[in-house]
């Protein structure tokens, strides 16, 4: 197990280095000049040229790449061209905001998805099964921004149940400690604010969690059906065990193994792909940060941002693999 | 009744996420310090005196806007979003009279100019203090101007560039300002290398707000995240892409201001989400209302429409590098085939006026006797025939239409499609291209791909020079003159006007320039828009400025 872990971690490095190379070459393939975009129409040609020199944009890109890697190895993640602030310092709150949103979305997606999948499999071909699967189909194909705007119209504007944007009530701001506001309000013991923060999380996490929810529901259902037809379940049923226990105690354990993979992959996807949700709900997350960096050709931010997302992604994958082993004794890593 | 399976899973997932977050190559120890409250000495949480009008009105303003600041130091930025906020924290020596681009006293009470226009002496307002408690004086003014003009200044931190300074007062090597001298505690003298007509207009710009020398020395490169000025509001906190919090400057030198206790500026990128937040009471005021939401706004008694004075121009530029657009007859023909009023009614919800000249009518020096090329397809065809194209142009025209929404052009592609349909009628086929914004700016600057391009400009300093010379002089190639329009006669006029101190003479020169430009038709000026804001009905005292920045110090709630 330990040797397996070491091996897996060693593999991370070439993967991440490959990532930087790919990202770097793609960035430099897109047309558009950072100096022009960031300084805009109001700066003189001289200032723009000075910025190009300073960034080494006139050097061959391989040389630029090695420069960047050289700094990276020394732990220097670079400085944003647009804000002139070190990225390591800048990105932390964005990451925290995205992690919080992703966690809430996956909580919603997993809880609803897994249970809907189980019930669909258990009551196969019932009206519930059909309804759930139709909803899942709609969910997978729902444009996020449309869903988000509709949520805002209904729950914020018409019903006034929930706030439409942001992470907290600005008239009663949260004291930030970790930038994970749910955690911060708990640490500070501000239960009223905790409720407000959770209210701000509901709409964006439903919008972001809908697609994974649908995928998880379908995956759980098919995996569950497979397990329900296996011998050991038939045995359990023959022994006269209650339906509920058969499903939730025996079948679920094995059925969840493939679902876990989906959950892991979806989590990774949400981390980088929450741009639309973050835009609609004015959520200051890392997706929007990188998206805006791409728009303004803020090269260092694009590179470092994507690198960090990729790093988190592979770490999550690793965790999923380790969880596998914990859940399924048939898998061993010798 | 156990669902431990999922619960455990969910918990594991949460833990996994938290772990991976900590493993993100960052020490989360410093996580809470995005915008700490350093230098925040003047801020108090005691309730301030409420506006006289009421006893229980709210005293916090939440403003929603589309973007975030790039930086809070106005000297190193050129984008409007950054300047908007910096303007609350900093005062310049002069300011624009609210709602206009006319210059009036601010940190300087009065000023004198020598007849040759080479020396300006400012008398400073006495007793003004920076937010950190240090004195504002002539030395502070000298310190700031030195920081901006000396390329070797130790206060020019890594990544800093003073673009607006270079652009308004000449780049290093051809500076307009020779030196800035502290005559005494409250007198400062500017000695110029050559007369500069828009000098006072420039001095009033937000970007030349006076920063606390002590603050810069102490915070160094962090000053851009924790600004210290003399303005009506003290910087409190910046959560990037989320919110900027400003507190009342209780020791503000303008008596009785600001009326609010706190201003929170939120970044809400999506237009309709921002409008929803306003209707939902989550924000009190919003920038950039999209024309589509205008009818909803006008039908709401709880909200009010606020107009920013038009100070921009949206235009189509002909690329002189490409044939046949170097032919004036072709340019005039296409100018006759654009129905501006129809475009305004269809895509601007009426919130714009047809543009005749390259500068807005509200600006002094505007020539209202210039006649536009009226919409007349027969005339257009006749002119094309005269140019040697009786059957229209043989090749399709590449028209670059803006991919992004700007205050002067909410939807460039739709406008381009309307123009495409009109030109079709005179035998000109158009291919519309809308590459992504960074590429768009690059392409139009090199002028290799586009035949005709759409762009716009918002004035910086309330001077015609900032439109005509900046956008159409040959000096602006390569750069903002993306039409590659070279007119020597115009160049003589415009550079002469820059050095002319007599306002009456300058007006004459600019009026001539506008006639010249109209005859040459390097552009089809399209519209001057009125950018829209929306606010709560009981929000009072807000006067938006034409240049996009204004103080929030007079705002109060009834």
PDB file of N, CA and C in Angstrom, chain A residues 26 141 228 233:
ATOM      1  N   UNK A  26      -0.209  26.130 -25.556  1.00  0.00           N
ATOM      2  CA  UNK A  26      -1.536  26.580 -26.002  1.00  0.00           C
ATOM      3  C   UNK A  26      -1.670  28.089 -25.816  1.00  0.00           C
ATOM      4  N   UNK A 141     -28.770  17.928 -19.614  1.00  0.00           N
ATOM      5  CA  UNK A 141     -28.730  18.780 -20.802  1.00  0.00           C
ATOM      6  C   UNK A 141     -29.148  20.218 -20.528  1.00  0.00           C
ATOM      7  N   UNK A 228     -28.088  -5.890  -7.795  1.00  0.00           N
ATOM      8  CA  UNK A 228     -29.334  -6.494  -7.295  1.00  0.00           C
ATOM      9  C   UNK A 228     -29.597  -7.855  -7.947  1.00  0.00           C
ATOM     10  N   UNK A 233     -27.128 -11.234  -3.361  1.00  0.00           N
ATOM     11  CA  UNK A 233     -28.348 -10.488  -3.032  1.00  0.00           C
ATOM     12  C   UNK A 233     -29.538 -11.434  -3.039  1.00  0.00           C
TER      13      UNK A 233
END
